Short mmCIF file of C-alpha atoms in Angstrom, two decimals:
data_model
loop_
_atom_site.label_atom_id
_atom_site.label_comp_id
_atom_site.label_asym_id
_atom_site.label_seq_id
_atom_site.Cartn_x
_atom_site.Cartn_y
_atom_site.Cartn_z
CA MET A 1 -0.19 -0.15 -0.26
CA LEU A 2 3.08 2.44 0.91
CA THR A 3 4.69 1.89 -2.60
CA ILE A 4 0.96 2.42 -4.66
CA LEU A 5 0.68 5.99 -2.64
CA LEU A 6 4.33 6.96 -3.08
CA THR A 7 3.46 5.87 -6.73
CA VAL A 8 0.25 7.41 -7.23
CA GLY A 9 2.00 10.68 -5.04
CA GLY A 10 5.08 10.47 -7.59
CA LEU A 11 3.12 10.74 -10.58
CA ILE A 12 0.66 13.35 -9.99
CA LEU A 13 3.70 15.59 -8.65
CA PHE A 14 5.56 14.43 -11.94
CA GLU A 15 2.33 15.43 -14.30
CA VAL A 16 2.14 18.46 -12.76
CA ILE A 17 5.81 19.75 -12.22
CA ASN A 18 6.25 18.77 -16.03
CA SER A 19 2.66 20.13 -17.41
CA ILE A 20 3.77 23.40 -16.09
CA ASP A 21 4.98 25.27 -19.49
CA ASN A 22 1.22 23.66 -20.39
CA ALA A 23 -0.40 25.72 -17.77
CA VAL A 24 1.67 29.27 -19.12
CA ILE A 25 1.02 28.76 -22.81
CA ASN A 26 -2.87 27.84 -21.49
CA ALA A 27 -3.42 30.60 -19.75
CA GLU A 28 -1.75 33.05 -22.53
CA VAL A 29 -4.24 31.81 -24.91
CA LEU A 30 -7.33 31.46 -22.73
CA GLY A 31 -6.93 35.22 -21.90
CA LYS A 32 -7.39 35.95 -25.80
CA MET A 33 -10.40 34.06 -26.02
CA SER A 34 -14.51 35.27 -25.08
CA PRO A 35 -16.03 33.99 -21.95
CA TRP A 36 -17.78 30.98 -23.77
CA ALA A 37 -14.58 29.48 -24.89
CA ARG A 38 -12.66 29.47 -21.85
CA ARG A 39 -15.43 28.11 -20.39
CA PHE A 40 -16.30 25.32 -23.04
CA PHE A 41 -11.85 24.45 -22.84
CA LEU A 42 -11.86 24.33 -19.20
CA VAL A 43 -14.78 21.74 -19.07
CA TRP A 44 -14.73 19.92 -21.94
CA GLY A 45 -10.86 20.33 -22.58
CA ILE A 46 -10.34 18.24 -18.55
CA LEU A 47 -12.60 15.76 -20.24
CA LEU A 48 -10.84 14.91 -23.22
CA GLY A 49 -7.12 15.89 -21.98
CA VAL A 50 -7.91 13.80 -18.98
CA PHE A 51 -10.17 10.67 -19.99
CA LEU A 52 -9.17 10.57 -23.64
CA VAL A 53 -5.92 11.25 -24.19
CA ARG A 54 -4.10 10.68 -21.30
CA GLY A 55 -6.53 7.36 -20.88
CA LEU A 56 -6.06 6.16 -24.22
CA LEU A 57 -2.17 6.93 -24.51
CA PRO A 58 -1.20 4.20 -21.84
CA TRP A 59 -3.46 1.65 -23.28
CA LEU A 60 -2.20 2.34 -27.05
CA ILE A 61 1.56 2.41 -25.88
CA VAL A 62 1.32 -1.09 -24.13
CA TRP A 63 -0.32 -2.31 -27.35
CA LEU A 64 2.77 -0.72 -29.57
CA ALA A 65 5.55 -2.46 -27.54
CA THR A 66 3.76 -6.02 -27.29
CA PRO A 67 3.36 -7.12 -31.04
CA GLY A 68 1.97 -10.19 -30.23
CA ILE A 69 -1.05 -9.17 -28.55
CA THR A 70 -4.17 -7.73 -29.83
CA ILE A 71 -5.99 -4.06 -29.06
CA MET A 72 -8.20 -5.84 -27.01
CA GLU A 73 -5.66 -8.15 -25.21
CA ALA A 74 -3.99 -5.16 -24.48
CA PHE A 75 -6.97 -3.68 -22.73
CA LYS A 76 -7.38 -6.68 -20.85
CA ALA A 77 -3.83 -6.51 -19.85
CA SER A 78 -4.19 -2.82 -18.81
CA PHE A 79 -7.17 -3.44 -16.58
CA SER A 80 -7.10 -7.43 -15.67
CA SER A 81 -4.44 -10.27 -14.74
CA ASP A 82 -4.81 -12.55 -17.44
CA PRO A 83 -1.56 -14.84 -16.96
CA SER A 84 -0.91 -15.64 -20.81
CA VAL A 85 -1.41 -11.48 -21.82
CA MET A 86 0.66 -10.26 -18.55
CA THR A 87 3.47 -12.60 -19.51
CA ALA A 88 3.56 -11.73 -22.87
CA VAL A 89 3.22 -7.91 -21.35
CA GLU A 90 5.85 -8.47 -19.35
CA THR A 91 8.35 -10.16 -21.96
CA ALA A 92 7.72 -6.98 -24.12
CA ALA A 93 8.61 -4.43 -21.35
CA PRO A 94 12.16 -3.87 -21.89
CA ILE A 95 11.16 -3.09 -25.39
CA LEU A 96 8.67 0.03 -23.85
CA LEU A 97 11.37 0.90 -21.01
CA VAL A 98 14.33 1.64 -23.29
CA GLY A 99 12.37 3.57 -25.85
CA ALA A 100 10.68 5.65 -23.14
CA GLY A 101 14.17 5.79 -21.32
CA ILE A 102 15.87 7.36 -24.57
CA PHE A 103 12.85 9.65 -25.13
CA LEU A 104 13.06 11.16 -22.06
CA LEU A 105 17.20 11.30 -21.68
CA PHE A 106 16.86 13.26 -25.04
CA LEU A 107 14.04 15.32 -24.00
CA PHE A 108 16.22 16.46 -20.65
CA LEU A 109 19.40 17.11 -23.02
CA HIS A 110 17.96 19.25 -25.38
CA TRP A 111 16.59 21.34 -22.05
CA LEU A 112 20.12 21.56 -21.02
CA PHE A 113 21.93 21.99 -24.27
CA LEU A 114 19.33 24.52 -26.27
CA GLU A 115 16.32 25.58 -24.83
CA ASP A 116 16.26 28.84 -22.52
CA LYS A 117 16.36 28.61 -19.17
CA GLU A 118 17.07 29.74 -15.62
CA PHE A 119 20.49 28.40 -14.55
CA GLY A 120 19.90 26.94 -11.60
CA LEU A 121 22.95 24.72 -11.32
CA MET A 122 26.96 24.89 -11.34
CA GLY A 123 27.73 24.09 -15.06
CA GLU A 124 24.87 24.76 -17.08
CA ARG A 125 25.66 28.45 -18.27
CA PHE A 126 28.49 26.28 -19.43
CA ILE A 127 26.77 23.55 -21.40
CA ALA A 128 24.35 26.06 -22.88
CA LYS A 129 26.95 27.76 -24.75
CA HIS A 130 27.69 24.56 -26.49
CA GLY A 131 24.44 23.80 -27.62
CA LEU A 132 25.06 22.07 -30.83
CA TRP A 133 26.77 19.48 -28.73
CA PHE A 134 23.40 17.73 -27.90
CA TYR A 135 23.09 16.35 -31.35
CA THR A 136 26.32 14.87 -31.21
CA LEU A 137 25.82 13.41 -27.57
CA ALA A 138 22.66 12.06 -28.89
CA SER A 139 23.69 10.34 -31.83
CA PHE A 140 26.68 8.72 -28.87
CA ILE A 141 23.88 7.84 -26.75
CA LEU A 142 21.55 6.27 -29.30
CA VAL A 143 24.22 4.27 -31.00
CA GLY A 144 25.87 2.86 -27.41
CA VAL A 145 22.17 1.79 -26.59
CA VAL A 146 21.18 0.25 -29.82
CA TRP A 147 24.90 -1.58 -29.76
CA ALA A 148 24.09 -3.11 -26.29
CA ALA A 149 20.49 -3.95 -27.06
CA VAL A 150 21.37 -5.78 -30.27
CA LYS A 151 23.67 -8.33 -28.50
CA THR A 152 20.56 -9.24 -26.15
CA ASN A 153 17.81 -8.56 -28.16
CA ALA A 154 17.22 -6.69 -31.65
CA PHE A 155 13.53 -5.69 -30.59
CA ILE A 156 15.21 -4.05 -27.43
CA ALA A 157 17.12 -1.80 -30.36
CA LEU A 158 14.55 -1.38 -32.26
CA GLY A 159 12.32 0.37 -29.49
CA ALA A 160 15.49 2.90 -28.63
CA VAL A 161 15.12 3.62 -32.00
CA ILE A 162 11.33 4.73 -32.23
CA GLY A 163 12.31 6.78 -29.11
CA SER A 164 14.29 8.29 -30.51
CA SER A 165 11.95 8.72 -33.53
CA ALA A 166 9.03 9.88 -31.23
CA PHE A 167 11.43 12.60 -29.67
CA PHE A 168 12.12 14.53 -32.71
CA LEU A 169 8.83 14.23 -34.08
CA ILE A 170 7.09 15.84 -30.71
CA HIS A 171 9.74 18.13 -30.28
CA GLY A 172 9.01 19.35 -33.96
CA LEU A 173 5.02 19.42 -33.33
CA LYS A 174 6.07 21.59 -30.11
CA GLU A 175 8.29 24.13 -31.72
CA ASN A 176 5.68 24.77 -34.29
CA ALA A 177 3.31 25.43 -31.76
CA GLU A 178 5.08 27.54 -29.84
CA ALA A 179 5.81 29.39 -33.09
CA THR A 180 2.28 29.56 -33.37
CA GLU A 181 1.66 31.14 -29.84
CA ARG A 182 4.02 33.82 -30.66
CA ARG A 183 2.72 34.80 -33.62
CA MET A 184 -0.70 34.87 -31.92
CA MET A 185 0.37 36.80 -28.87
CA GLU A 186 1.83 39.66 -30.93
CA GLY A 187 -1.44 40.05 -33.16
CA GLU A 188 0.56 38.55 -36.34
CA THR A 189 -1.90 35.56 -36.66
CA ARG A 190 -5.70 35.94 -35.98
CA MET A 191 -7.86 32.97 -34.85
CA SER A 192 -11.03 32.10 -34.21
CA ASP A 193 -12.41 30.70 -30.63
CA TRP A 194 -12.60 27.20 -32.38
CA SER A 195 -9.02 27.20 -33.96
CA LYS A 196 -7.59 28.13 -30.33
CA ILE A 197 -9.58 25.73 -28.38
CA LEU A 198 -8.29 22.87 -31.14
CA TYR A 199 -4.89 24.66 -30.73
CA LEU A 200 -4.87 23.81 -27.23
CA GLU A 201 -5.65 20.50 -27.64
CA VAL A 202 -3.30 19.71 -29.58
CA ILE A 203 -0.41 21.58 -27.26
CA ASP A 204 -2.08 19.48 -24.47
CA ALA A 205 -2.16 16.13 -26.23
CA CYS A 206 2.04 16.90 -26.88
CA PHE A 207 2.74 17.61 -23.60
CA SER A 208 0.64 14.39 -22.24
CA ILE A 209 2.65 12.47 -24.32
CA ASP A 210 6.23 13.42 -22.19
CA GLY A 211 4.04 12.89 -18.76
CA VAL A 212 2.88 9.22 -19.54
CA VAL A 213 5.87 8.40 -21.03
CA GLY A 214 7.65 9.12 -17.75
CA ALA A 215 4.99 7.29 -15.89
CA PHE A 216 6.18 3.95 -17.13
CA ALA A 217 9.48 4.69 -14.97
CA PHE A 218 7.03 4.87 -11.82
CA THR A 219 5.17 1.51 -12.84
CA MET A 220 3.64 -0.50 -15.32
CA SER A 221 0.45 -0.88 -14.02
CA VAL A 222 -1.67 1.21 -16.51
CA PRO A 223 -4.80 2.06 -14.00
CA LEU A 224 -2.00 3.61 -11.28
CA ILE A 225 -1.17 5.71 -14.10
CA LEU A 226 -4.32 6.57 -15.19
CA ILE A 227 -4.92 7.82 -11.83
CA GLY A 228 -1.99 9.99 -10.80
CA ASN A 229 -1.90 11.35 -14.43
CA GLY A 230 -5.61 11.98 -14.52
CA ILE A 231 -5.26 13.79 -11.38
CA GLY A 232 -2.39 15.76 -12.19
CA ALA A 233 -4.30 16.99 -15.21
CA VAL A 234 -7.00 18.03 -13.44
CA VAL A 235 -4.45 20.23 -11.10
CA VAL A 236 -2.65 21.67 -13.92
CA ARG A 237 -6.15 22.75 -15.46
CA GLN A 238 -7.05 24.57 -11.70
CA LEU A 239 -3.55 26.20 -11.74
CA THR A 240 -4.44 27.50 -15.34
CA ILE A 241 -7.98 28.90 -14.08
CA GLY A 242 -6.66 30.78 -11.12
CA ASN A 243 -2.88 30.49 -9.82
CA ILE A 244 -0.50 30.31 -12.91
CA GLU A 245 1.31 33.79 -12.17
CA ARG A 246 2.18 32.69 -8.76
CA ILE A 247 3.43 29.40 -10.13
CA LYS A 248 5.21 31.60 -12.54
CA LYS A 249 7.49 33.02 -9.34
CA PHE A 250 8.92 29.67 -8.71
CA LYS A 251 11.38 30.07 -11.67
CA TYR A 252 13.39 26.76 -10.92
CA LEU A 253 10.69 24.45 -10.94
CA LYS A 254 10.91 23.75 -14.70
CA ASN A 255 14.86 22.39 -13.62
CA GLY A 256 13.11 20.50 -10.86
CA ALA A 257 10.98 18.55 -13.86
CA MET A 258 13.96 18.49 -16.63
CA TYR A 259 16.46 16.69 -13.87
CA SER A 260 13.73 14.31 -12.62
CA ILE A 261 12.80 13.16 -16.31
CA ALA A 262 16.55 12.98 -16.48
CA GLY A 263 16.42 10.51 -13.45
CA LEU A 264 13.47 8.35 -14.56
CA GLY A 265 14.95 8.06 -18.21
CA THR A 266 18.47 6.85 -16.74
CA ILE A 267 15.68 4.03 -14.12
CA MET A 268 14.21 2.73 -17.32
CA LEU A 269 17.34 2.41 -19.65
CA LEU A 270 18.62 0.18 -16.27
CA ASP A 271 15.41 -1.55 -15.81
CA GLY A 272 15.51 -2.52 -19.69
CA PHE A 273 18.54 -4.07 -20.02
CA GLY A 274 18.04 -5.95 -16.86
CA ILE A 275 18.75 -3.92 -14.12
CA HIS A 276 16.03 -4.40 -11.25
CA ILE A 277 14.98 -0.73 -9.57
CA PRO A 278 12.94 -1.19 -6.96
CA ALA A 279 9.16 0.44 -7.66
CA TRP A 280 9.59 3.31 -4.52
CA VAL A 281 13.22 4.63 -6.44
CA SER A 282 11.12 6.73 -9.20
CA PRO A 283 8.58 8.40 -6.81
CA VAL A 284 11.38 9.21 -4.28
CA VAL A 285 13.91 10.70 -6.70
CA THR A 286 11.00 12.94 -8.15
CA PHE A 287 10.01 14.15 -4.39
CA ILE A 288 13.69 14.81 -3.74
CA ILE A 289 14.40 16.57 -7.18
CA VAL A 290 11.47 18.56 -7.21
CA GLY A 291 11.89 19.37 -3.62
CA TYR A 292 15.21 20.69 -4.10
CA PHE A 293 14.46 22.92 -6.82
CA PHE A 294 11.27 24.22 -5.18
CA MET A 295 13.18 25.19 -2.35
CA LYS A 296 16.03 26.89 -4.27
CA SER A 297 13.09 28.59 -6.03
CA VAL A 298 11.68 29.51 -2.47
CA ARG A 299 14.99 30.97 -1.20
CA ALA A 300 15.46 32.48 -4.13
CA ASN A 301 12.06 34.71 -3.92
CA ARG A 302 13.42 35.87 -0.39
CA VAL A 303 16.57 37.32 -2.00
#
């Protein structure tokens, strides 16, 4: 029971911290929308973002990572304990873990090398000055993981390549969406309220992929992922409504999110290669990292 509570708590915290950028974008775009459109997004957007996107993604990931089962068998594996199907999922788990681990590590490294940030640790400023090294480092990591995986299971190597491809695909979608947002805020692009609602849903779906992929570092139990990510998504919606300016004051929370992503990605890679990591490690690591950067933000606000 303690492990379950830790896992759900870690999932909620990870979803909230990882979605801060999403909440900021939502708040800025909602400020440009009419009252009826804001109400529509905040009501129906929760249903779509929480129950549809975050509900379907874990199920689809389990199905895609387990070629030997049908969609319905993946659904059964997610919500039941059918021994034959569960065995197939457990066999395919390393493929999922390695692919998701690569995805998360690339997400962290891209932030560390190339994205604008508040410098929270020694060395970050130096690394940011050598941003183009991200592509070299990412290539070496991918080659190293594939080389190690081919020796044991070619499908694990394929999982690593898929994780890399998924990162660049999702990152491209995010960059395009952020460019659209900048043009919208500057008045260069005119969009109807319906277009803005659709835009926010696409953005939410992109950010939810990071959260769902990272959730598998906490547990392979889809019901727990749905509970943790669902509650976290509702919290993010509430932050969007009334507390976003307050959240912005904690300037190092984004750093906490990204370093926790690095930790989770590393745990997933180790687990995927057969190095067993206890279930409590992921939530504890997340709480420690986010707690450190939260306190760092508090101290910075006092200065």
